[in-house]
């Protein structure tokens, strides 16, 4: 569909470039509803897209360059943390190790420290302990699905900029390599002297040039696709029409993602270690992956070089099968819940190994989920107290658990509701490694260095706005406690947010919620309490302006 027609915003004018026509950036935020409202409310002061304010008096952010996300200056905490980190390097004689622990599709409400745990049939004492001894973020944001989050945290850029806007699925043929021109996190850290490893799920492409060990990781030990894309070959109970039909299965296997455990090395060497031939193989996969990460922590921790390990669990993405050694371990006894318990046990085991190796005080650990629960698979799904789920940009899709831990650096027991976007990990870790000058100068970088937020005892977030995209469509943003939607994903059947939902443009007014008084986004503030409505629209406009000078990529996933 022609973007101008779709959004009724021809007056904004679009360059003929097919990319921009395709992306619809300049009229995404200013959807028809926004434009109409805008005309009504433009008497509000609109500041320049550069300089102070991001166009809104609500914003404290300052623009330092036209290709950098505006950030809130907190000079005192920034200075204090710079000194704190420098003292740490002096004390240990080494840059800090970095361990990211990413769970697949765990809901905000699944861990006990976020209100779930034993109360919903699967205790998570190890994740809870991490939160208790670290910083628990209550407004931590992911993208709405796997591939977008996983690529965003490794590039520091919104998926719409790299073209990795949705999961790559069987049969997808990309028109270009999205990694071309990007400077990945492992590349940055590798150049800074780190040994880099990704264990577990990848889900950002398995063709040569797009594998973890092609895009900067020294080593990859894991699976290319998501759990279900593998288990479906062998699950005759759930997929009898595929598994019990040999001809069909053979045809499908030709286009399907790899079901092998891959051991890849920078330079291209790639070994198929084993394959998933049964549900039991699948159910045991995370134990094998966790054992590998533990072994690597021990091995790399003894070396001279710091390490960056991204451990990505296959679980608790559907379809869940309990590890036979742990079956029934949860009070619930459901496979999803048993797997939450298993993930928690592995998290505890990683921390134990770090402790045994004397690495706890020189390792920055960040724990998160890559998106909200996939309610389409319920009851094989997690829990969120918020509206929506994976596949939407309501809070249920994008607000996730996020815990920062670093013994002696992160003050134990901290909790913050300041916003944190998982893609901030990119600039944060670049700062830890002392390579912020290697962050690309010719690209727009959405990531913000949040070291001072995470590591100052009273740190405040430097991020003012979280932008939410659904595919190539800008659907919502959060600023302070306000959330504004320009488009919404509405299911036609309860819980089917992916399988049976439509993206709808809102009506005359954008949907504006105050998340403090309406965390479930149920009733808009509308004309009763809408003092900030127009100025929040200006924030959206400033964001869309960034795409004019720095056009996004379309790698063939846009439709
Ligand atoms: Ca996911």
XYZ file of C-alpha atoms and ligand atoms in Angstrom:
560
model
C 0.000 0.000 0.000
C 1.218 3.469 -0.735
C 2.252 4.914 2.584
C 0.721 8.271 1.848
C -2.599 6.640 1.132
C -2.366 4.456 4.181
C -1.745 7.258 6.559
C -3.380 10.119 4.739
C -0.366 12.364 5.168
C 0.649 13.382 1.644
C 1.412 16.908 2.732
C 4.575 15.775 4.456
C 6.039 14.886 1.079
C 8.099 11.793 0.387
C 11.282 11.440 -1.594
C 10.887 9.055 -4.487
C 13.360 6.677 -2.942
C 11.809 3.236 -2.753
C 13.259 2.666 0.681
C 11.556 5.625 2.151
C 8.362 4.930 0.314
C 8.489 1.492 1.728
C 9.321 2.476 5.236
C 6.773 5.210 5.548
C 8.868 6.787 8.249
C 7.977 10.373 7.669
C 4.320 9.682 8.032
C 4.359 6.887 10.519
C 4.315 9.003 13.597
C 2.202 11.602 11.990
C -0.546 9.226 11.089
C -3.804 10.662 9.906
C -5.001 10.974 13.447
C -1.844 12.640 14.571
C -1.948 15.123 11.716
C -5.474 16.138 12.443
C -4.740 16.497 16.098
C -1.569 18.308 15.315
C -3.426 21.003 13.451
C -5.657 21.465 16.447
C -2.905 21.641 18.977
C 0.158 23.111 17.327
C 0.010 26.214 19.395
C 2.198 24.316 21.828
C 5.772 25.411 21.621
C 7.696 23.076 19.348
C 11.404 23.251 19.815
C 13.922 22.246 17.206
C 14.643 18.557 16.701
C 18.195 19.349 17.681
C 19.226 21.129 20.827
C 17.173 21.056 23.951
C 14.040 19.135 24.525
C 13.341 16.735 21.644
C 10.503 19.076 20.807
C 8.693 18.698 24.127
C 8.825 20.536 27.426
C 8.467 17.081 28.968
C 11.907 16.115 27.730
C 15.127 16.865 29.561
C 17.246 15.257 26.858
C 19.920 17.126 24.963
C 21.121 16.426 21.442
C 24.875 16.246 21.053
C 25.011 15.125 17.400
C 22.395 14.615 14.724
C 23.106 10.881 14.617
C 23.037 10.256 18.342
C 19.989 9.639 20.494
C 19.402 12.703 22.704
C 20.248 11.921 26.317
C 19.644 13.534 29.684
C 22.856 15.000 31.079
C 23.621 14.009 34.672
C 27.163 15.425 35.001
C 27.619 14.559 38.678
C 26.786 10.860 38.397
C 28.659 10.592 35.102
C 31.837 11.969 36.662
C 31.455 9.778 39.732
C 31.001 6.628 37.655
C 33.874 7.442 35.311
C 36.097 7.649 38.390
C 34.569 4.512 39.909
C 35.170 2.491 36.741
C 38.697 3.839 36.275
C 39.512 2.859 39.865
C 38.117 -0.624 39.199
C 40.318 -1.124 36.144
C 43.310 0.078 38.158
C 42.454 -2.328 40.976
C 41.958 -5.396 38.767
C 44.390 -4.464 36.025
C 41.805 -5.533 33.467
C 38.721 -4.293 31.736
C 35.583 -5.896 33.191
C 34.145 -9.129 31.847
C 30.636 -8.871 30.466
C 27.958 -11.563 30.732
C 24.559 -11.048 29.148
C 21.923 -13.612 30.089
C 18.973 -13.492 27.714
C 15.883 -15.627 28.257
C 13.542 -16.205 25.334
C 9.948 -14.996 25.788
C 9.988 -14.824 29.578
C 7.225 -12.509 30.762
C 7.681 -9.496 32.993
C 5.633 -11.274 35.653
C 7.448 -14.619 35.587
C 10.360 -14.072 38.019
C 9.526 -13.922 41.694
C 11.234 -10.550 42.053
C 8.742 -9.159 39.524
C 5.709 -10.547 41.338
C 5.663 -14.054 39.846
C 7.869 -16.928 40.979
C 6.379 -19.244 43.567
C 3.153 -17.249 43.516
C 2.543 -18.521 39.986
C 3.932 -22.014 40.283
C 7.613 -21.616 39.416
C 9.976 -20.235 42.041
C 13.006 -18.298 40.768
C 15.303 -17.908 43.801
C 18.456 -17.319 41.761
C 17.013 -14.588 39.567
C 15.478 -13.075 42.695
C 18.857 -13.095 44.397
C 20.433 -11.377 41.399
C 17.830 -8.626 41.736
C 18.248 -8.440 45.491
C 21.996 -8.032 45.190
C 21.868 -5.866 42.107
C 19.675 -3.315 40.364
C 16.154 -4.312 39.414
C 14.762 -2.290 36.537
C 10.995 -2.022 36.436
C 10.795 -0.098 33.164
C 13.164 -2.100 30.994
C 12.137 -2.325 27.343
C 12.811 -4.811 24.570
C 11.552 -4.927 21.016
C 8.332 -6.869 20.465
C 9.876 -10.082 19.079
C 13.131 -12.056 19.081
C 15.156 -11.041 16.029
C 14.523 -7.309 16.481
C 15.690 -7.346 20.117
C 18.668 -9.585 19.515
C 19.934 -7.474 16.621
C 19.189 -4.178 18.379
C 21.286 -5.001 21.429
C 24.189 -6.045 19.210
C 24.063 -2.981 16.951
C 22.772 -0.288 19.288
C 20.250 0.555 16.612
C 16.520 0.187 16.249
C 15.549 -2.768 14.064
C 13.958 -0.461 11.521
C 17.373 1.105 10.870
C 19.132 -2.240 10.265
C 16.186 -3.857 8.467
C 15.928 -6.678 11.040
C 12.368 -5.753 11.853
C 10.850 -9.171 12.451
C 11.911 -12.757 13.086
C 13.619 -14.446 10.165
C 11.564 -17.529 9.350
C 11.718 -20.595 7.146
C 11.655 -19.591 3.492
C 12.708 -15.976 4.071
C 15.181 -14.798 1.458
C 16.951 -11.637 2.488
C 17.844 -9.226 -0.290
C 20.988 -7.977 1.417
C 23.034 -8.666 4.510
C 21.745 -6.404 7.295
C 25.100 -6.619 9.073
C 26.904 -4.883 6.225
C 28.031 -1.497 7.511
C 27.068 -2.268 11.107
C 29.667 -2.423 13.856
C 28.487 -5.219 16.104
C 28.980 -5.420 19.858
C 31.402 -8.367 19.598
C 33.373 -6.516 16.905
C 33.680 -3.467 19.146
C 34.615 -5.532 22.175
C 36.904 -7.796 20.173
C 38.825 -4.755 18.979
C 39.074 -3.694 22.613
C 40.819 -6.940 23.495
C 37.880 -9.058 24.557
C 37.316 -12.720 23.788
C 33.731 -12.987 22.583
C 31.289 -15.884 22.700
C 27.629 -16.364 21.974
C 26.084 -19.484 23.497
C 22.560 -20.622 22.703
C 19.893 -19.222 20.493
C 20.885 -16.867 17.679
C 17.826 -16.196 15.492
C 19.394 -13.456 13.414
C 20.014 -15.502 10.278
C 21.978 -18.621 9.466
C 23.360 -17.896 6.007
C 27.090 -17.330 5.657
C 27.802 -13.726 6.565
C 25.022 -13.556 9.132
C 26.075 -16.196 11.634
C 27.367 -15.109 15.046
C 30.921 -16.095 14.149
C 30.629 -14.050 10.924
C 29.536 -10.851 12.612
C 32.244 -10.541 15.220
C 31.951 -13.341 17.784
C 35.112 -15.402 18.194
C 32.984 -18.422 18.930
C 29.385 -19.575 18.683
C 27.953 -22.617 20.373
C 24.231 -22.944 19.880
C 21.268 -23.126 17.553
C 20.361 -20.718 14.787
C 16.554 -20.727 15.133
C 14.026 -20.646 17.969
C 13.054 -23.708 19.991
C 9.797 -24.464 18.199
C 11.357 -24.186 14.764
C 13.525 -27.137 15.762
C 11.183 -29.219 17.889
C 8.461 -29.196 15.244
C 10.400 -31.763 13.172
C 10.101 -34.320 15.922
C 6.873 -33.481 17.697
C 4.251 -35.725 16.205
C 1.753 -34.946 18.918
C 1.624 -31.261 18.092
C 2.446 -31.398 14.390
C 1.190 -34.775 13.104
C 0.374 -33.349 9.683
C 4.063 -32.574 9.257
C 5.910 -35.244 11.196
C 3.763 -38.210 10.120
C 3.841 -37.243 6.467
C 7.341 -38.244 5.249
C 7.070 -36.549 1.843
C 5.869 -33.315 3.345
C 8.492 -33.448 6.061
C 11.246 -34.025 3.505
C 10.052 -31.053 1.455
C 9.843 -28.885 4.543
C 13.324 -29.831 5.724
C 14.728 -28.316 2.516
C 13.615 -24.830 3.500
C 13.533 -25.199 7.266
C 16.129 -23.749 9.621
C 18.955 -25.881 10.905
C 18.193 -28.277 13.755
C 21.857 -28.762 14.552
C 23.878 -27.680 17.503
C 26.501 -25.535 15.819
C 30.017 -24.785 16.955
C 31.304 -21.913 14.892
C 34.576 -20.042 14.947
C 35.574 -16.635 13.641
C 37.023 -17.166 10.196
C 34.211 -19.452 9.140
C 34.978 -22.896 10.571
C 31.592 -24.371 11.426
C 30.969 -27.756 13.021
C 27.641 -29.511 13.364
C 28.106 -30.976 16.830
C 24.823 -32.860 17.028
C 21.249 -32.653 15.902
C 17.905 -32.638 17.631
C 16.322 -35.981 16.827
C 13.829 -36.238 19.645
C 11.884 -34.140 22.059
C 14.252 -35.315 24.748
C 17.191 -33.870 22.789
C 15.346 -30.581 22.667
C 14.443 -30.715 26.335
C 18.080 -31.239 27.300
C 19.487 -28.548 24.998
C 19.685 -25.816 27.599
C 21.594 -28.034 30.005
C 24.204 -28.662 27.300
C 24.402 -24.954 26.483
C 24.662 -23.920 30.128
C 27.423 -26.478 30.715
C 29.323 -24.977 27.796
C 29.010 -21.434 29.140
C 30.151 -22.530 32.605
C 33.169 -24.254 31.119
C 34.022 -21.156 29.069
C 33.672 -18.843 32.077
C 36.198 -21.007 33.920
C 38.526 -21.180 30.947
C 38.347 -17.533 29.851
C 38.329 -16.258 33.420
C 41.828 -17.646 33.874
C 43.174 -15.821 30.820
C 44.659 -12.369 30.450
C 41.899 -11.064 28.251
C 38.470 -9.971 29.461
C 35.488 -11.871 28.049
C 32.124 -10.980 26.607
C 29.678 -13.864 26.788
C 26.124 -13.569 25.556
C 24.243 -16.587 26.862
C 20.887 -16.946 25.144
C 18.599 -19.625 26.519
C 16.483 -21.593 24.064
C 13.883 -21.764 26.820
C 11.279 -20.592 27.664
C 10.199 -20.057 24.056
C 7.469 -22.442 23.010
C 7.270 -25.351 22.557
C 8.447 -26.193 26.033
C 9.482 -29.685 27.071
C 10.800 -30.338 30.534
C 14.364 -31.525 30.896
C 13.804 -35.204 31.907
C 16.104 -34.707 34.888
C 13.975 -31.820 36.097
C 10.486 -32.846 35.055
C 7.913 -31.729 37.595
C 10.403 -29.535 39.426
C 7.976 -26.616 39.487
C 4.944 -26.481 41.727
C 2.852 -26.030 38.601
C 4.253 -29.144 36.836
C 3.555 -27.543 33.472
C 6.519 -27.757 31.067
C 6.728 -23.957 30.729
C 6.997 -23.602 34.486
C 9.488 -26.447 34.833
C 11.583 -24.626 32.275
C 11.378 -21.341 34.157
C 12.797 -23.273 37.102
C 15.503 -24.767 34.916
C 16.525 -21.364 33.542
C 16.687 -20.076 37.101
C 18.933 -22.974 38.130
C 21.314 -22.215 35.269
C 21.404 -18.530 36.201
C 22.368 -19.580 39.726
C 25.021 -21.921 38.345
C 26.590 -19.149 36.239
C 26.809 -16.922 39.295
C 28.320 -19.742 41.328
C 31.017 -20.329 38.721
C 31.803 -16.605 38.603
C 32.136 -16.672 42.374
C 34.286 -19.802 42.447
C 36.594 -18.345 39.841
C 36.928 -15.068 41.735
C 35.322 -13.145 38.887
C 32.250 -11.689 40.565
C 33.783 -8.323 41.332
C 35.084 -7.883 37.813
C 32.105 -9.036 35.768
C 29.127 -6.967 34.684
C 26.116 -9.250 34.463
C 22.874 -8.234 32.802
C 19.805 -10.475 32.860
C 16.786 -9.878 30.626
C 14.088 -11.407 28.482
C 14.078 -10.604 24.760
C 10.351 -9.778 24.633
C 7.080 -10.377 26.429
C 5.343 -13.742 26.758
C 4.060 -15.411 23.607
C 0.441 -15.693 24.588
C -0.418 -17.318 21.268
C 1.073 -20.496 22.741
C -0.822 -20.338 26.044
C -0.734 -22.229 28.366
C 2.792 -22.825 27.114
C 3.525 -19.169 27.818
C 4.737 -16.748 30.426
C 2.916 -14.124 32.401
C 2.728 -10.373 32.131
C 0.603 -8.125 34.287
C 0.385 -5.689 31.400
C -1.831 -5.391 28.353
C -0.822 -7.240 25.219
C 1.962 -9.760 24.742
C 4.825 -10.619 22.416
C 4.076 -9.213 18.974
C 2.530 -5.994 20.253
C 3.933 -2.713 21.458
C 1.606 -2.584 24.403
C 3.553 -2.941 27.630
C 2.983 -6.696 27.717
C 4.994 -7.096 24.534
C 7.962 -4.903 25.321
C 8.319 -4.374 29.062
C 10.591 -7.110 30.345
C 12.589 -8.111 33.407
C 15.984 -6.392 33.434
C 18.557 -6.846 36.182
C 22.047 -5.350 36.373
C 24.531 -7.006 38.690
C 28.165 -6.279 39.455
C 29.487 -7.027 42.888
C 31.027 -3.958 44.444
C 29.894 -1.676 41.619
C 26.109 -1.949 41.455
C 24.640 -1.070 44.824
C 22.760 -4.126 46.155
C 19.030 -3.831 46.495
C 18.617 -0.951 44.103
C 15.405 -0.651 42.162
C 14.604 1.931 39.522
C 11.594 2.751 37.407
C 13.621 4.990 35.105
C 13.429 3.722 31.545
C 16.115 1.499 30.094
C 16.063 0.237 26.522
C 17.884 -3.068 26.084
C 19.684 -1.581 23.095
C 21.399 0.738 25.594
C 23.548 -2.262 26.477
C 25.538 -1.561 23.321
C 26.841 1.891 24.257
C 27.030 0.955 27.924
C 29.349 -1.964 27.211
C 31.334 0.064 24.675
C 31.979 2.547 27.489
C 33.020 -0.265 29.835
C 35.515 -1.440 27.258
C 36.718 2.097 26.548
C 35.810 2.027 22.859
C 32.996 4.539 22.491
C 35.116 6.249 19.823
C 34.684 3.126 17.660
C 30.906 3.462 17.592
C 30.076 4.260 13.956
C 30.068 7.938 13.091
C 28.205 7.509 9.812
C 25.147 5.785 11.262
C 22.343 6.863 13.550
C 22.898 5.193 16.921
C 19.858 4.837 19.176
C 21.789 3.365 22.082
C 22.679 5.512 25.085
C 25.591 4.927 27.461
C 23.865 4.068 30.725
C 26.912 3.290 32.838
C 26.164 6.204 35.156
C 22.552 5.053 35.586
C 23.483 1.470 36.398
C 26.636 2.002 38.431
C 26.044 5.162 40.458
C 24.379 4.335 43.773
C 21.633 6.840 43.032
C 21.952 6.786 39.237
C 19.216 8.151 37.036
C 18.536 7.026 33.488
C 19.960 9.119 30.688
C 17.165 7.950 28.398
C 14.074 10.092 28.114
C 12.129 8.301 25.411
C 11.597 4.678 24.385
C 10.458 4.321 20.768
C 8.357 1.330 19.839
C 8.146 -0.046 16.343
C 6.114 -2.850 14.866
C 7.876 -3.920 11.712
C 8.509 -0.775 9.716
C 5.738 1.078 11.470
C 6.320 3.463 14.350
C 3.513 2.529 16.692
C 4.158 4.037 20.120
C 6.511 5.807 22.451
C 7.019 6.180 26.167
C 8.216 9.404 27.770
C 8.231 9.619 31.564
C 5.054 7.877 32.734
C 3.224 8.584 29.489
C 2.711 6.150 26.661
C 1.357 7.315 23.338
C 0.150 4.956 20.619
C -0.256 5.946 16.965
C -1.046 2.404 15.928
C -2.182 -0.571 17.970
C -2.077 -4.335 17.515
C -5.509 -5.693 18.330
C -6.175 -9.451 18.527
C -9.339 -10.795 16.959
C -9.362 -13.660 19.422
C -8.213 -13.554 23.043
C -4.457 -14.098 23.372
C -3.774 -14.407 19.626
C -1.623 -11.295 19.415
C 0.530 -12.747 16.644
C -1.578 -15.360 14.924
C -4.844 -13.457 14.615
C -4.349 -9.765 15.074
C -4.435 -6.610 13.011
C -2.432 -3.431 13.182
C -4.810 -0.538 13.356
C -4.285 3.154 13.024
C -5.861 4.990 15.932
C -8.733 7.396 15.343
C -8.868 11.137 15.745
C -6.594 11.187 18.763
C -3.562 9.062 19.557
C -4.088 6.733 22.494
C -2.395 8.333 25.465
C -2.064 6.413 28.731
C -0.558 7.394 32.045
C 1.254 4.213 33.035
C 1.393 5.208 36.686
C -2.366 5.341 37.068
C -3.228 2.942 34.245
C -0.404 0.406 33.844
C -2.652 -1.917 31.857
C -3.285 0.780 29.193
C -7.031 0.362 29.427
C -8.463 3.848 29.218
C -6.846 6.749 27.440
C -6.425 10.086 29.133
C -8.230 11.557 26.159
C -9.652 15.027 26.508
C -9.930 14.802 30.271
C -6.258 14.900 31.185
C -4.375 15.466 27.988
C -2.142 18.412 28.781
C 0.898 16.718 27.280
C -0.695 15.259 24.176
C 0.626 17.654 21.564
C 4.080 17.940 23.026
C 4.465 14.174 23.047
C 3.547 14.225 19.364
C 6.473 16.586 18.857
C 8.794 13.967 20.337
C 7.560 11.531 17.705
C 8.175 14.092 14.997
C 11.751 14.662 16.164
C 12.310 10.901 16.050
C 10.987 10.526 12.527
C 13.225 13.391 11.410
C 16.269 11.236 12.201
C 15.328 8.906 9.346
C 15.535 11.631 6.756
C 19.278 12.124 7.027
C 19.978 8.509 7.984
C 17.725 6.357 5.808
C 16.879 2.913 7.165
C 17.633 -0.342 5.421
C 15.180 -2.732 3.841
C 16.745 -6.182 3.697
C 13.662 -7.953 2.441
C 11.761 -8.432 5.696
C 9.503 -5.409 5.361
C 6.544 -7.335 3.996
Ca 11.736 -14.076 22.027
